mmCIF file of C-alpha atoms in Angstrom:
data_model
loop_
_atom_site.group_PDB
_atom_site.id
_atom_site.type_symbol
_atom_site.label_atom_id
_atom_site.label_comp_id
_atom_site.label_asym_id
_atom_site.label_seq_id
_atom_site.Cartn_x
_atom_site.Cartn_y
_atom_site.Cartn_z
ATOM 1 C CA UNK A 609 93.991 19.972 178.312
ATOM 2 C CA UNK A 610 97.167 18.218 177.186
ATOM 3 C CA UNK A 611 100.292 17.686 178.935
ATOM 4 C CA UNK A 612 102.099 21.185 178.215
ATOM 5 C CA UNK A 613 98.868 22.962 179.245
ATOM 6 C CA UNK A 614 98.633 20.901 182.397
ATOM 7 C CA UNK A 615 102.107 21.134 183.730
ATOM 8 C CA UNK A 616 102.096 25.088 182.819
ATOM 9 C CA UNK A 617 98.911 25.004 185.138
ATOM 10 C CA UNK A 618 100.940 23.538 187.778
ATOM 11 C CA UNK A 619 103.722 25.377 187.779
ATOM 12 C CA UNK A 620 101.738 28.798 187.312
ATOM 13 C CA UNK A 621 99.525 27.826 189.873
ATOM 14 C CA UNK A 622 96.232 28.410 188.039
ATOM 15 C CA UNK A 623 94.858 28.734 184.399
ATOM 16 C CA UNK A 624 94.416 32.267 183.087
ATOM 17 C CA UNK A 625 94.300 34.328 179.810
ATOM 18 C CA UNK A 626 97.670 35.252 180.092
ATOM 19 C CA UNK A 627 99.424 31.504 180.797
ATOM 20 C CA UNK A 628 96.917 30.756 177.651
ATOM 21 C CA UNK A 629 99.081 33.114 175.572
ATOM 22 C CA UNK A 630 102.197 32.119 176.861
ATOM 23 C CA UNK A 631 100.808 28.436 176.200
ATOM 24 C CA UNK A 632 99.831 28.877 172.905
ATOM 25 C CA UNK A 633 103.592 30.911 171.602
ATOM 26 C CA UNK A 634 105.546 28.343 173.107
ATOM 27 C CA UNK A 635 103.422 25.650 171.239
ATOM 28 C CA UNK A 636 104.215 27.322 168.207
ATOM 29 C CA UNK A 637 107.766 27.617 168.782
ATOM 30 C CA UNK A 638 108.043 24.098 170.086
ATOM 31 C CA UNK A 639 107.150 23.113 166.050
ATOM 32 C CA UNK A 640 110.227 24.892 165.202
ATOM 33 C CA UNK A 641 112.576 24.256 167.669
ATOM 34 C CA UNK A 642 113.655 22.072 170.740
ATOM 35 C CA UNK A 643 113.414 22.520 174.225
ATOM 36 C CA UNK A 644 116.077 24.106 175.759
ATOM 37 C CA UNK A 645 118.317 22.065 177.867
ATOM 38 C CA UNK A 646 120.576 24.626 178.465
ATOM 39 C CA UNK A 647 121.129 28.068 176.284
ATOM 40 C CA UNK A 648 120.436 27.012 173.477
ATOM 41 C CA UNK A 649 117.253 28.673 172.857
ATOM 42 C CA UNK A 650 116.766 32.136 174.251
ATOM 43 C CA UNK A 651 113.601 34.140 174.455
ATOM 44 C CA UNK A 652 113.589 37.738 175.343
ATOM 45 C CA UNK A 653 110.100 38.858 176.533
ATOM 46 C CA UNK A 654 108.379 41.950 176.414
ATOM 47 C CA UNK A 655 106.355 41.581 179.305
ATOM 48 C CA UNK A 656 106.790 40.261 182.842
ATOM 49 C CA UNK A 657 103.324 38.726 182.935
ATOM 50 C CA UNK A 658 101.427 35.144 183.659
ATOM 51 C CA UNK A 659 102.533 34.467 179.602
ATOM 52 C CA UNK A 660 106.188 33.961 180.621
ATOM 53 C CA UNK A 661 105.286 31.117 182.734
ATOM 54 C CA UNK A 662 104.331 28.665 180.517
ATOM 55 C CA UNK A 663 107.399 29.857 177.887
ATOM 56 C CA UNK A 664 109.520 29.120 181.045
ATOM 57 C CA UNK A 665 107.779 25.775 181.721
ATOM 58 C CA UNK A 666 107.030 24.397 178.400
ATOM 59 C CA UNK A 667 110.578 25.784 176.485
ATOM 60 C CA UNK A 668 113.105 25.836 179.131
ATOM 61 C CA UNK A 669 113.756 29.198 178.745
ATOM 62 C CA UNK A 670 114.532 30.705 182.549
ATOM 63 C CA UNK A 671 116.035 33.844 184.134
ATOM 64 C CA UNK A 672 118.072 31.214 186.207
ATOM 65 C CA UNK A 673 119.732 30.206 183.309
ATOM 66 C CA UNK A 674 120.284 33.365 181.904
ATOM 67 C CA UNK A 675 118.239 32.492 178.755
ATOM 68 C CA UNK A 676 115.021 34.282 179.696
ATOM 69 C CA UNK A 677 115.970 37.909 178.797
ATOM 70 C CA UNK A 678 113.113 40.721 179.878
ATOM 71 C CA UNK A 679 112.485 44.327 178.160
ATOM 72 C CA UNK A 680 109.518 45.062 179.786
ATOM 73 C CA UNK A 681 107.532 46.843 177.300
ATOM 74 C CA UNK A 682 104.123 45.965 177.911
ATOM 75 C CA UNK A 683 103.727 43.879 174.682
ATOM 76 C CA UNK A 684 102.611 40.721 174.517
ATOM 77 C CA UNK A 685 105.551 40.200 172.084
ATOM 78 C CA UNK A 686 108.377 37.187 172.289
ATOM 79 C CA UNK A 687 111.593 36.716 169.973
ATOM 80 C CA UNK A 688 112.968 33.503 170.387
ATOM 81 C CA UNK A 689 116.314 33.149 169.005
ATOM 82 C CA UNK A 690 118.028 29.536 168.552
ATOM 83 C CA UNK A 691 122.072 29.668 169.539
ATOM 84 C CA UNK A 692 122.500 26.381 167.096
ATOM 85 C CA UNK A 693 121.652 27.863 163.889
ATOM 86 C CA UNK A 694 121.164 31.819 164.648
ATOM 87 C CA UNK A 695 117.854 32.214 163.669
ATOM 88 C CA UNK A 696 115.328 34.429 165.168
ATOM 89 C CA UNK A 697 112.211 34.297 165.542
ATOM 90 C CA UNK A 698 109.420 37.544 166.702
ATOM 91 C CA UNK A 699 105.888 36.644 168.075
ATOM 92 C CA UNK A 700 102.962 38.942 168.750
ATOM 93 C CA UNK A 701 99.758 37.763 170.278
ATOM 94 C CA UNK A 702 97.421 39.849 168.695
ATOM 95 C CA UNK A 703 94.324 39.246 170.783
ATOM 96 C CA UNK A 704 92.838 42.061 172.573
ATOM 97 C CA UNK A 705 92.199 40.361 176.179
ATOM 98 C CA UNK A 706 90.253 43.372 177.153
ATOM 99 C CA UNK A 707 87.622 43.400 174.434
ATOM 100 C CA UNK A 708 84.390 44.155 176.269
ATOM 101 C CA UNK A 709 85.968 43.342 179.406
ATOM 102 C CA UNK A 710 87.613 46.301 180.862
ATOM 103 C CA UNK A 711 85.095 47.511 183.522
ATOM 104 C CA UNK A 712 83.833 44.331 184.849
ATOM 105 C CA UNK A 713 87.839 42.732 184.828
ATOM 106 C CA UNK A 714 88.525 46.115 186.936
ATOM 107 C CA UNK A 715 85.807 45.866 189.383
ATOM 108 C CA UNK A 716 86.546 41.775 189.962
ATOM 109 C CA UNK A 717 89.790 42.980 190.942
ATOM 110 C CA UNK A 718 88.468 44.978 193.545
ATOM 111 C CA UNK A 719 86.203 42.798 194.870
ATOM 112 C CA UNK A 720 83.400 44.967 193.692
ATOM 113 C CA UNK A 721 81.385 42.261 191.912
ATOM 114 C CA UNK A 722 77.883 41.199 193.075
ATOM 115 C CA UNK A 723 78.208 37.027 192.931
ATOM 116 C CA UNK A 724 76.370 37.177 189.549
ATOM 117 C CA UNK A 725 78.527 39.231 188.452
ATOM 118 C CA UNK A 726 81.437 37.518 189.856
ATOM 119 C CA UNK A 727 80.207 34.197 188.080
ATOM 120 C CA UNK A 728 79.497 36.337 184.591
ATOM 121 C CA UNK A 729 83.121 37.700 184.805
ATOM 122 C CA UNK A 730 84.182 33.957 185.178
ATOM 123 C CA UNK A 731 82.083 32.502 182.427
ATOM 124 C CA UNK A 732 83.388 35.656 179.973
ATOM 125 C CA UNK A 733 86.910 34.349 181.380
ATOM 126 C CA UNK A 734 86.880 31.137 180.620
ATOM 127 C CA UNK A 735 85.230 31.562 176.937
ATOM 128 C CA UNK A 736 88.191 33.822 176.019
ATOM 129 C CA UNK A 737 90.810 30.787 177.612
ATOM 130 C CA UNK A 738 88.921 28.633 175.471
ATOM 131 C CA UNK A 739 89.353 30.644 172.320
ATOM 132 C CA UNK A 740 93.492 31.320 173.066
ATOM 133 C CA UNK A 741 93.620 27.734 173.350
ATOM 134 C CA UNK A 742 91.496 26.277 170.504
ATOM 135 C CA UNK A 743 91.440 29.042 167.736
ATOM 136 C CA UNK A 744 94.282 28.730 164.638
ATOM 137 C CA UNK A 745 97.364 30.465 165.615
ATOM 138 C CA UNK A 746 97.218 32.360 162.291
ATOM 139 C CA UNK A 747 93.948 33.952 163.907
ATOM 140 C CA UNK A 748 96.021 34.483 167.477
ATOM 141 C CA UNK A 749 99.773 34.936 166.414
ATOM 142 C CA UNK A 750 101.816 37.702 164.349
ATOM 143 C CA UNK A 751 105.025 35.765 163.947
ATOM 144 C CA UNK A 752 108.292 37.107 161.930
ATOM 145 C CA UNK A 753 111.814 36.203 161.090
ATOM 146 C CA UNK A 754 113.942 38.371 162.704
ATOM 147 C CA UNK A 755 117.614 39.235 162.458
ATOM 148 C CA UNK A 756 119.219 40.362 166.155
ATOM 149 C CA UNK A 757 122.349 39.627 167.626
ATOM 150 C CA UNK A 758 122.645 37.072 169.605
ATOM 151 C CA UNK A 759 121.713 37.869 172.817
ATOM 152 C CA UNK A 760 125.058 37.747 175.588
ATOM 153 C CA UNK A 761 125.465 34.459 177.191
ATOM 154 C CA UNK A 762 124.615 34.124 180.997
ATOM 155 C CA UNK A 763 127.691 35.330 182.820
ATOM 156 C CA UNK A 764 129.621 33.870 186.218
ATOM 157 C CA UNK A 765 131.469 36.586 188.253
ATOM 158 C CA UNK A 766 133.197 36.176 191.424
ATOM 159 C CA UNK A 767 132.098 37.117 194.874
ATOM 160 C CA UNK A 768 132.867 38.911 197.291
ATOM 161 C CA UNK A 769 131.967 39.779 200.584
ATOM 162 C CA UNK A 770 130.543 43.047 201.287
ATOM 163 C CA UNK A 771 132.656 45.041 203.687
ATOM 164 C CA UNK A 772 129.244 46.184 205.769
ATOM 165 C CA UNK A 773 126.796 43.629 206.207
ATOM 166 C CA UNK A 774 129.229 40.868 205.285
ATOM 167 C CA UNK A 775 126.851 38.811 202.771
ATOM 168 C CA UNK A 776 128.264 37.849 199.896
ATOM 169 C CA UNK A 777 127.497 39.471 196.200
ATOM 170 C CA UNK A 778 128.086 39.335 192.511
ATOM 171 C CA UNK A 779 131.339 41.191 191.944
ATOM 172 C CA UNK A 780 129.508 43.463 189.341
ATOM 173 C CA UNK A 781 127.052 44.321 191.209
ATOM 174 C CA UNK A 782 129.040 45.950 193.911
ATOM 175 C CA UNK A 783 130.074 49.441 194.705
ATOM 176 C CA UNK A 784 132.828 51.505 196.416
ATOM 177 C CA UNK A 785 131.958 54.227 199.073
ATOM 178 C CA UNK A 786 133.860 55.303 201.660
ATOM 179 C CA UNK A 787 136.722 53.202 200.959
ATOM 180 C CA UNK A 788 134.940 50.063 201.267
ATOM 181 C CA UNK A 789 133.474 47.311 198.828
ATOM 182 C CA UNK A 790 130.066 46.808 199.352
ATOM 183 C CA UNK A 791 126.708 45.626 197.948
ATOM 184 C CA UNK A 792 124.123 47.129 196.327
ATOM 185 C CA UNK A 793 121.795 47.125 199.466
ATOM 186 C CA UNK A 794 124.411 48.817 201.473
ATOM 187 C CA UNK A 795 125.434 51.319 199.132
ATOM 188 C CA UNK A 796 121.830 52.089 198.677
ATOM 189 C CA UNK A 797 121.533 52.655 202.558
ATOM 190 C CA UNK A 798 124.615 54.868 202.274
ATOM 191 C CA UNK A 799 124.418 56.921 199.366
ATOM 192 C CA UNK A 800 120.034 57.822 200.524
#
């Protein structure tokens, strides 16, 4: 396991078929361009899943900065695009996680599994790990140049106390009702 790998496990909290993916597109991407410090590289993910981590970890892409964009379509699918020279790059992981897995994945998350089972479900895990990890990303990865715009820089609003509760809230992000200015919690409360 090198470094990457290692601190991704750390900071995911376990190793999985998912943080492999993640691991293994923001290995590739690393080849191409630098981690980012700040904005400068931006990935927009189509998936909210245990993949992201290790782009977050290994690239420096993060929703705190504002340069970890999600359209959660289900895909195992990643466009990176670099703010120094414009380019754009589209990744697909093409592996099929589920292949031959389905039922026995679905009862393990159940609990459902009789400890053989249990320990065949883990032995079937950790081969497929293995194979995200070690096979040729050619074999793994659909990747693409890509023309998009570049993706809106992470913004800084004021703000402002809400009239109700009193906590304080993005400026966007805040409503009128009744008169008053108030947060998105509140207004929820008010407007049910």
């Amino acid at each position: 396991m090198d470094d990457d790998l290692k601190q991704a496990v750390e900071f995911h909290g376990h190793l999985c078929p998912g943080l492999a993916i993640g691991y293994r597109v923001a290995k590739y991407i690393r080849e191409h361009y630098p981690r980012s410090e700040d904005e400068e590289l931006v990935c927009i993910a189509e998936n909210r899943s245990c993949s992201v981590d290790a782009v977050q970890e290994i690239l420096g892409c993060t929703a705190g900065k504002g340069n970890l964009i999600f359209k959660d379509h289900g895909k195992q699918v990643f466009t990176f695009f670099s703010r120094d020279d414009g380019r754009a790059t589209r990744i697909y992981f093409r592996g099929d996680l589920s292949d031959g897995m389905d039922g026995i994945r679905e009862r393990y998350f159940k609990g459902e599994l009789s400890p053989e089972e249990k320990r065949e479900f883990e032995r079937m895990r950790a081969q497929e790990i293995e194979r995200i990890i070690k096979s040729p990303a050619e074999e793994l990865l659909t990747v693409s140049t890509v023309q998009i715009p570049p993706p809106r820089k992470a913004q800084i609003h004021p703000s402002l106390q809400c009239q109700i509760c009193h906590e304080g809230f993005m400026e966007v992000c805040g409503r009128t009702v009744n008169g008053k200015v108030v947060c998105l919690d509140c207004f929820e409360k008010i407007t049910r």
